[in-house]
Amino acid sequence: MSRFYRRGASDSDTDSSEDEVEELKVNKSAKFRDDLDFMAGPEEDEKRVVRAQKDKKFDELKSLIKQNRDAKSNKDLNKLLTGFDTLAKAYDKSKTIFQRQNVTTPRFYIRFLVEIEDYVNKLWEDKEAKAALSKNNTKALSPLRQKLKKYIKDHGLTDLVTDYRANPDEDGYETPEDENEDDDFEEVSDAKAEKSPGRQAERVADSESESDSDDDDSFNWSSEPDTNSSDDEESVTKMEQLRRYFLKKEFREESKDDKKDKRKRVIKVKEVVEEDDDDWTPVSREKSVVHFDPKEEVTHDVMIKKLNEVMSARGKRTTDRNQHVANLQKLLEVAEEKQLGLGISVKISFCIISALFELNAKISDYMEYETFMNTLRTVNTLLDLLITTDRVKLSVTYAEEDENLKDENEEYRIQGSILIAVQRLDGELAKILQNADCHSNDYIEKLKAEKDMCQLIEKAEKYVELRNHLGIFDKHEVCKVYMMRIEHTYYKYQDQNVGEIAKTMDYLCNKIYTLDDEKRLRQRAMLCHVYFLAVHDKWHRARDLLLMSHMQAIVDHSDVDTQILYNRTICQLGLCAFRHGFIREAHQGLSEIQNTQRAKELLAQAVGTRPHEKTAEQEKIDRSRQVPYHMHINVELMECVYLICSMLLEIPHMASCEFEMRRRMLSRSFHYQLKQSEKASLTGPPENTREHVVAASKAMLNGDWKKCKDYIVNEKMNQKVWNLFHNADQVKDMVVRRIQEESLRTYLLTYSTVYSTVSLKKLASLFDLSKKDVHSIISKMIIQEELSATLDEPTDCLIMHRVEPSRLQMLALNLSDKLQTLAENNEQILEPRTGRGGYQGPGSWFPGRNERQGDKQKGSGGFQGERRGGPGGPDGKRGNWGSQGGQQRRHPQKQRAF
């Protein structure tokens, strides 16, 4: 028997285990099998199916169409646009093959084009659906619509699309290409049909018929007569035993799996026999809802026992949390149906609220929005029940033994706190907003829940005021309720009813000031109060309240959340000072945040950009502290206000300190922006707010206030900065006025060495100010000794006094400053080695040598005398060397300059 035909015979024996596979599977143990081929014969070769090139192209197009349909069902237009381009390229490559085999355009391809065109046109006309799309999908909709129209027109598919629209395919209709695909997978469907439930006899009959057909197929491949089959079988059995010896582990594993499958099959057959139904019955591992015995009367004791039974499964790993909530809701329905009283209903409702909070396995995970709304409704219902009746007391001070759930003659006492539930629900809303996409419509939809949350907090406050005299609340819980309402109010600007809201804010803050024994809530309430006053332009009151609280001294020892609130309050206070025209106070408040270059991080509006400095746990904590997007302070607005304040303060200061070598800088970041603009080789028109302020600063330094005003107040700056203020017109007028005044001061300080007299009328016309205002500004400058000049009233002029140093004097002053700096640097270098006594000779480099030698050597070599100025000896020098130094070292501290 030849080796080739032996392969065919072995294939027919083992072909029943693996039926009809399209692709050729590569056997990794082929080399080892060939080595054993002389003993056991070759292993089976997998069946290989040769397919036409047309069918391959059809499969490729269908797979791409399926991907595009998935993208359409997911409403991912960006992915659909990319997939359509890929499909069009694949179809263009397949055209040559279709033309070679005389195949027309496939009908399934035309069907797909019609589906996509209808979907895009419907979406384009529906304005509400377009508005609900994300930013990327909105951008992809228009190109997809244009490409689809152009593709159908350019490729001559218009007639085919029109014909298809006239005679569309019905639902469930299969084109010939689809039928071919179904024929390819007919065998797989037959295998699935074997697994479908039915009568056992039918399955046995099918298996026998299949085995017979397999045997017939295997005999068709054999070329040897039947007389040689016995010899082949004997050789195969011997070699098969040897083969099984080497593969015994694999056979053992298969046997275990077979046993498991048999067990599963037996169970399924039993289920089918019991129900006498041809359909499958889904078997779930979840426990069904706990039911009561219909013969047993549902009383208080039975309900309490059943509630304890359900609650005993709480927290276990095998407990389905959703099923646990369903069980409690079923108990609540039964309790209300049987009218078991308020005690049982309130107890079960509170258990449902706790179970809803525990649907998340981790506390750090945020709650689903639907679950949050369900919990909100449940808490709201329970709170309404507690407000309407005074016979139920819910408090954490009660123990489980002290609870009264069934005695109607006494007040119902239940362990728990509805205020803690409201507080936790507020925290869940904050986490939901933190994890939502702030630039999508989803965030707006979720933000609507804040209105319901505020109403719930007000209702909780009403409940506290009604039941506070009963002593069932803890002070900390009551303060938390007031604090929650403050935190939902302090950052909102109100145009109407400002007086009533201000009274409410004062009332809530005073409650916390009175009740809170800890410092934390009191500090946060005071900061929120200052923030509220600053938002509503109560500058003086907000400043006084912040200064009286001494928060600047104790904020470093507070927790991180309080420090974040302090930073937000300081920034808002600075913006309030700017709106009122207090430029120096605004600059002082905003500089604490802007000079750090980490404004967003300090305001909890972004996570730090240096993740390598933090662990994963620290970064997770930082993300949990982030402020929701609707509470953010506009950082770009804050930076622009800070730079404008720096310009109004720094430019006159630069003009007054023109001749000083080391002038004091008021704003380092502002000077940095000026230096960066000076380094630029080509300066174009300003684009962002920084460049506008820098260009305005240069114009102010030259005394051109009109150009400076045009850079600060224009349409682009109105959109980015000024329109964000609620009193934009007043703020712009104030800024223009300050620009005129500071430009006048800069002009006088810059050109005071050039002019001997200046007419006040000329200054008034030059800077568009009244003569009275010019006179007032110049008088202030003369009083503060910023300007050396006098006002001559008869001539109405300003007479300059030239007290500026000459060129030679300037060089001499600069030289003396540099020499003084050099001397100080030398002393700083020597002091770490020699101590505070200065340089003491060559022996001072070796401390042990001075101790071994006598006092004579200690005294010698010491440089004595004044460190700055003044003769130190009889020869007029600053210091003496030799024995005289030892006498002067008795009192070295008297001669030190510091």
PDB file of C-alpha atoms in Angstrom, residues 270-386:
ATOM      1  CA  LYS A 270     -34.019  16.677  32.187  1.00  0.00           C
ATOM      2  CA  GLU A 271     -35.273  20.253  31.972  1.00  0.00           C
ATOM      3  CA  VAL A 272     -36.779  19.635  28.553  1.00  0.00           C
ATOM      4  CA  VAL A 273     -38.478  16.418  29.647  1.00  0.00           C
ATOM      5  CA  GLU A 274     -39.995  18.059  32.715  1.00  0.00           C
ATOM      6  CA  GLU A 275     -41.428  20.990  30.807  1.00  0.00           C
ATOM      7  CA  ASP A 276     -42.369  19.053  27.657  1.00  0.00           C
ATOM      8  CA  ASP A 277     -41.402  22.047  25.554  1.00  0.00           C
ATOM      9  CA  ASP A 278     -39.195  22.385  22.517  1.00  0.00           C
ATOM     10  CA  ASP A 279     -37.812  25.791  23.637  1.00  0.00           C
ATOM     11  CA  TRP A 280     -34.820  26.325  25.868  1.00  0.00           C
ATOM     12  CA  THR A 281     -35.351  27.513  29.402  1.00  0.00           C
ATOM     13  CA  PRO A 282     -32.696  30.034  30.554  1.00  0.00           C
ATOM     14  CA  VAL A 283     -31.149  28.937  33.819  1.00  0.00           C
ATOM     15  CA  SER A 284     -29.741  31.858  35.866  1.00  0.00           C
ATOM     16  CA  ARG A 285     -27.486  31.587  38.858  1.00  0.00           C
ATOM     17  CA  GLU A 286     -29.259  34.477  40.573  1.00  0.00           C
ATOM     18  CA  LYS A 287     -31.627  33.776  43.391  1.00  0.00           C
ATOM     19  CA  SER A 288     -35.217  34.602  42.671  1.00  0.00           C
ATOM     20  CA  VAL A 289     -37.136  37.246  44.559  1.00  0.00           C
ATOM     21  CA  VAL A 290     -37.973  36.149  48.058  1.00  0.00           C
ATOM     22  CA  HIS A 291     -41.643  35.251  48.300  1.00  0.00           C
ATOM     23  CA  PHE A 292     -43.846  34.725  51.295  1.00  0.00           C
ATOM     24  CA  ASP A 293     -45.679  31.507  52.010  1.00  0.00           C
ATOM     25  CA  PRO A 294     -49.232  32.002  50.687  1.00  0.00           C
ATOM     26  CA  LYS A 295     -50.631  30.035  53.628  1.00  0.00           C
ATOM     27  CA  GLU A 296     -48.844  32.252  56.148  1.00  0.00           C
ATOM     28  CA  GLU A 297     -50.193  35.615  57.211  1.00  0.00           C
ATOM     29  CA  VAL A 298     -47.739  38.497  56.695  1.00  0.00           C
ATOM     30  CA  THR A 299     -47.350  40.198  60.057  1.00  0.00           C
ATOM     31  CA  HIS A 300     -44.805  42.574  61.519  1.00  0.00           C
ATOM     32  CA  ASP A 301     -42.676  39.740  62.871  1.00  0.00           C
ATOM     33  CA  VAL A 302     -42.764  37.832  59.593  1.00  0.00           C
ATOM     34  CA  MET A 303     -41.812  40.959  57.633  1.00  0.00           C
ATOM     35  CA  ILE A 304     -38.973  41.821  60.038  1.00  0.00           C
ATOM     36  CA  LYS A 305     -37.681  38.252  59.826  1.00  0.00           C
ATOM     37  CA  LYS A 306     -37.818  38.303  56.038  1.00  0.00           C
ATOM     38  CA  LEU A 307     -36.090  41.723  55.987  1.00  0.00           C
ATOM     39  CA  ASN A 308     -33.284  40.423  58.198  1.00  0.00           C
ATOM     40  CA  GLU A 309     -32.982  37.407  55.927  1.00  0.00           C
ATOM     41  CA  VAL A 310     -32.604  39.615  52.868  1.00  0.00           C
ATOM     42  CA  MET A 311     -30.206  41.996  54.606  1.00  0.00           C
ATOM     43  CA  SER A 312     -28.016  39.101  55.766  1.00  0.00           C
ATOM     44  CA  ALA A 313     -26.889  38.636  52.155  1.00  0.00           C
ATOM     45  CA  ARG A 314     -25.670  42.246  52.010  1.00  0.00           C
ATOM     46  CA  GLY A 315     -21.985  42.653  51.230  1.00  0.00           C
ATOM     47  CA  LYS A 316     -21.299  39.053  50.209  1.00  0.00           C
ATOM     48  CA  ARG A 317     -19.366  38.407  47.041  1.00  0.00           C
ATOM     49  CA  THR A 318     -21.963  35.987  45.703  1.00  0.00           C
ATOM     50  CA  THR A 319     -24.815  38.448  46.184  1.00  0.00           C
ATOM     51  CA  ASP A 320     -26.151  40.135  43.083  1.00  0.00           C
ATOM     52  CA  ARG A 321     -26.517  43.779  44.062  1.00  0.00           C
ATOM     53  CA  ASN A 322     -29.298  44.539  41.594  1.00  0.00           C
ATOM     54  CA  GLN A 323     -31.237  41.501  42.756  1.00  0.00           C
ATOM     55  CA  HIS A 324     -30.731  42.615  46.349  1.00  0.00           C
ATOM     56  CA  VAL A 325     -32.367  45.969  45.524  1.00  0.00           C
ATOM     57  CA  ALA A 326     -35.216  44.179  43.752  1.00  0.00           C
ATOM     58  CA  ASN A 327     -35.813  42.002  46.819  1.00  0.00           C
ATOM     59  CA  LEU A 328     -36.057  45.052  49.067  1.00  0.00           C
ATOM     60  CA  GLN A 329     -38.420  46.804  46.671  1.00  0.00           C
ATOM     61  CA  LYS A 330     -40.616  43.705  46.653  1.00  0.00           C
ATOM     62  CA  LEU A 331     -40.688  43.747  50.454  1.00  0.00           C
ATOM     63  CA  LEU A 332     -41.689  47.426  50.401  1.00  0.00           C
ATOM     64  CA  GLU A 333     -44.567  46.677  48.039  1.00  0.00           C
ATOM     65  CA  VAL A 334     -45.797  43.865  50.246  1.00  0.00           C
ATOM     66  CA  ALA A 335     -45.484  46.036  53.376  1.00  0.00           C
ATOM     67  CA  GLU A 336     -47.540  48.830  51.814  1.00  0.00           C
ATOM     68  CA  GLU A 337     -50.089  46.361  50.486  1.00  0.00           C
ATOM     69  CA  LYS A 338     -50.541  44.733  53.896  1.00  0.00           C
ATOM     70  CA  GLN A 339     -50.478  48.156  55.656  1.00  0.00           C
ATOM     71  CA  LEU A 340     -47.868  47.180  58.210  1.00  0.00           C
ATOM     72  CA  GLY A 341     -47.283  50.747  59.353  1.00  0.00           C
ATOM     73  CA  LEU A 342     -44.853  53.608  58.870  1.00  0.00           C
ATOM     74  CA  GLY A 343     -42.062  51.977  60.858  1.00  0.00           C
ATOM     75  CA  ILE A 344     -41.683  49.038  58.494  1.00  0.00           C
ATOM     76  CA  SER A 345     -42.015  51.250  55.397  1.00  0.00           C
ATOM     77  CA  VAL A 346     -39.385  53.754  56.570  1.00  0.00           C
ATOM     78  CA  LYS A 347     -37.002  50.969  57.600  1.00  0.00           C
ATOM     79  CA  ILE A 348     -37.263  49.192  54.235  1.00  0.00           C
ATOM     80  CA  SER A 349     -36.974  52.493  52.326  1.00  0.00           C
ATOM     81  CA  PHE A 350     -33.788  53.358  54.176  1.00  0.00           C
ATOM     82  CA  CYS A 351     -32.409  49.871  53.419  1.00  0.00           C
ATOM     83  CA  ILE A 352     -33.225  50.437  49.716  1.00  0.00           C
ATOM     84  CA  ILE A 353     -31.290  53.727  49.763  1.00  0.00           C
ATOM     85  CA  SER A 354     -28.277  52.008  51.322  1.00  0.00           C
ATOM     86  CA  ALA A 355     -28.473  49.199  48.739  1.00  0.00           C
ATOM     87  CA  LEU A 356     -28.611  51.701  45.875  1.00  0.00           C
ATOM     88  CA  PHE A 357     -25.457  53.383  47.153  1.00  0.00           C
ATOM     89  CA  GLU A 358     -23.748  49.989  47.316  1.00  0.00           C
ATOM     90  CA  LEU A 359     -24.363  49.124  43.660  1.00  0.00           C
ATOM     91  CA  ASN A 360     -20.835  50.340  42.984  1.00  0.00           C
ATOM     92  CA  ALA A 361     -18.207  47.928  44.231  1.00  0.00           C
ATOM     93  CA  LYS A 362     -15.723  50.743  44.924  1.00  0.00           C
ATOM     94  CA  ILE A 363     -16.371  54.024  46.675  1.00  0.00           C
ATOM     95  CA  SER A 364     -14.104  55.857  44.230  1.00  0.00           C
ATOM     96  CA  ASP A 365     -16.271  54.814  41.258  1.00  0.00           C
ATOM     97  CA  TYR A 366     -19.010  57.206  40.300  1.00  0.00           C
ATOM     98  CA  MET A 367     -22.658  56.175  40.249  1.00  0.00           C
ATOM     99  CA  GLU A 368     -24.563  55.688  37.028  1.00  0.00           C
ATOM    100  CA  TYR A 369     -26.812  58.632  36.207  1.00  0.00           C
ATOM    101  CA  GLU A 370     -29.972  56.489  36.073  1.00  0.00           C
ATOM    102  CA  THR A 371     -29.130  54.933  39.438  1.00  0.00           C
ATOM    103  CA  PHE A 372     -28.488  58.412  40.842  1.00  0.00           C
ATOM    104  CA  MET A 373     -31.892  59.660  39.723  1.00  0.00           C
ATOM    105  CA  ASN A 374     -33.551  56.546  41.164  1.00  0.00           C
ATOM    106  CA  THR A 375     -31.781  57.121  44.481  1.00  0.00           C
ATOM    107  CA  LEU A 376     -32.735  60.792  44.401  1.00  0.00           C
ATOM    108  CA  ARG A 377     -36.414  59.939  43.966  1.00  0.00           C
ATOM    109  CA  THR A 378     -36.256  57.373  46.768  1.00  0.00           C
ATOM    110  CA  VAL A 379     -34.616  59.825  49.195  1.00  0.00           C
ATOM    111  CA  ASN A 380     -37.085  62.529  48.197  1.00  0.00           C
ATOM    112  CA  THR A 381     -40.039  60.224  48.870  1.00  0.00           C
ATOM    113  CA  LEU A 382     -38.687  59.196  52.259  1.00  0.00           C
ATOM    114  CA  LEU A 383     -37.977  62.814  53.202  1.00  0.00           C
ATOM    115  CA  ASP A 384     -41.531  63.837  52.294  1.00  0.00           C
ATOM    116  CA  LEU A 385     -42.828  61.051  54.509  1.00  0.00           C
ATOM    117  CA  LEU A 386     -40.669  62.151  57.437  1.00  0.00           C
TER     118      LEU A 386
END
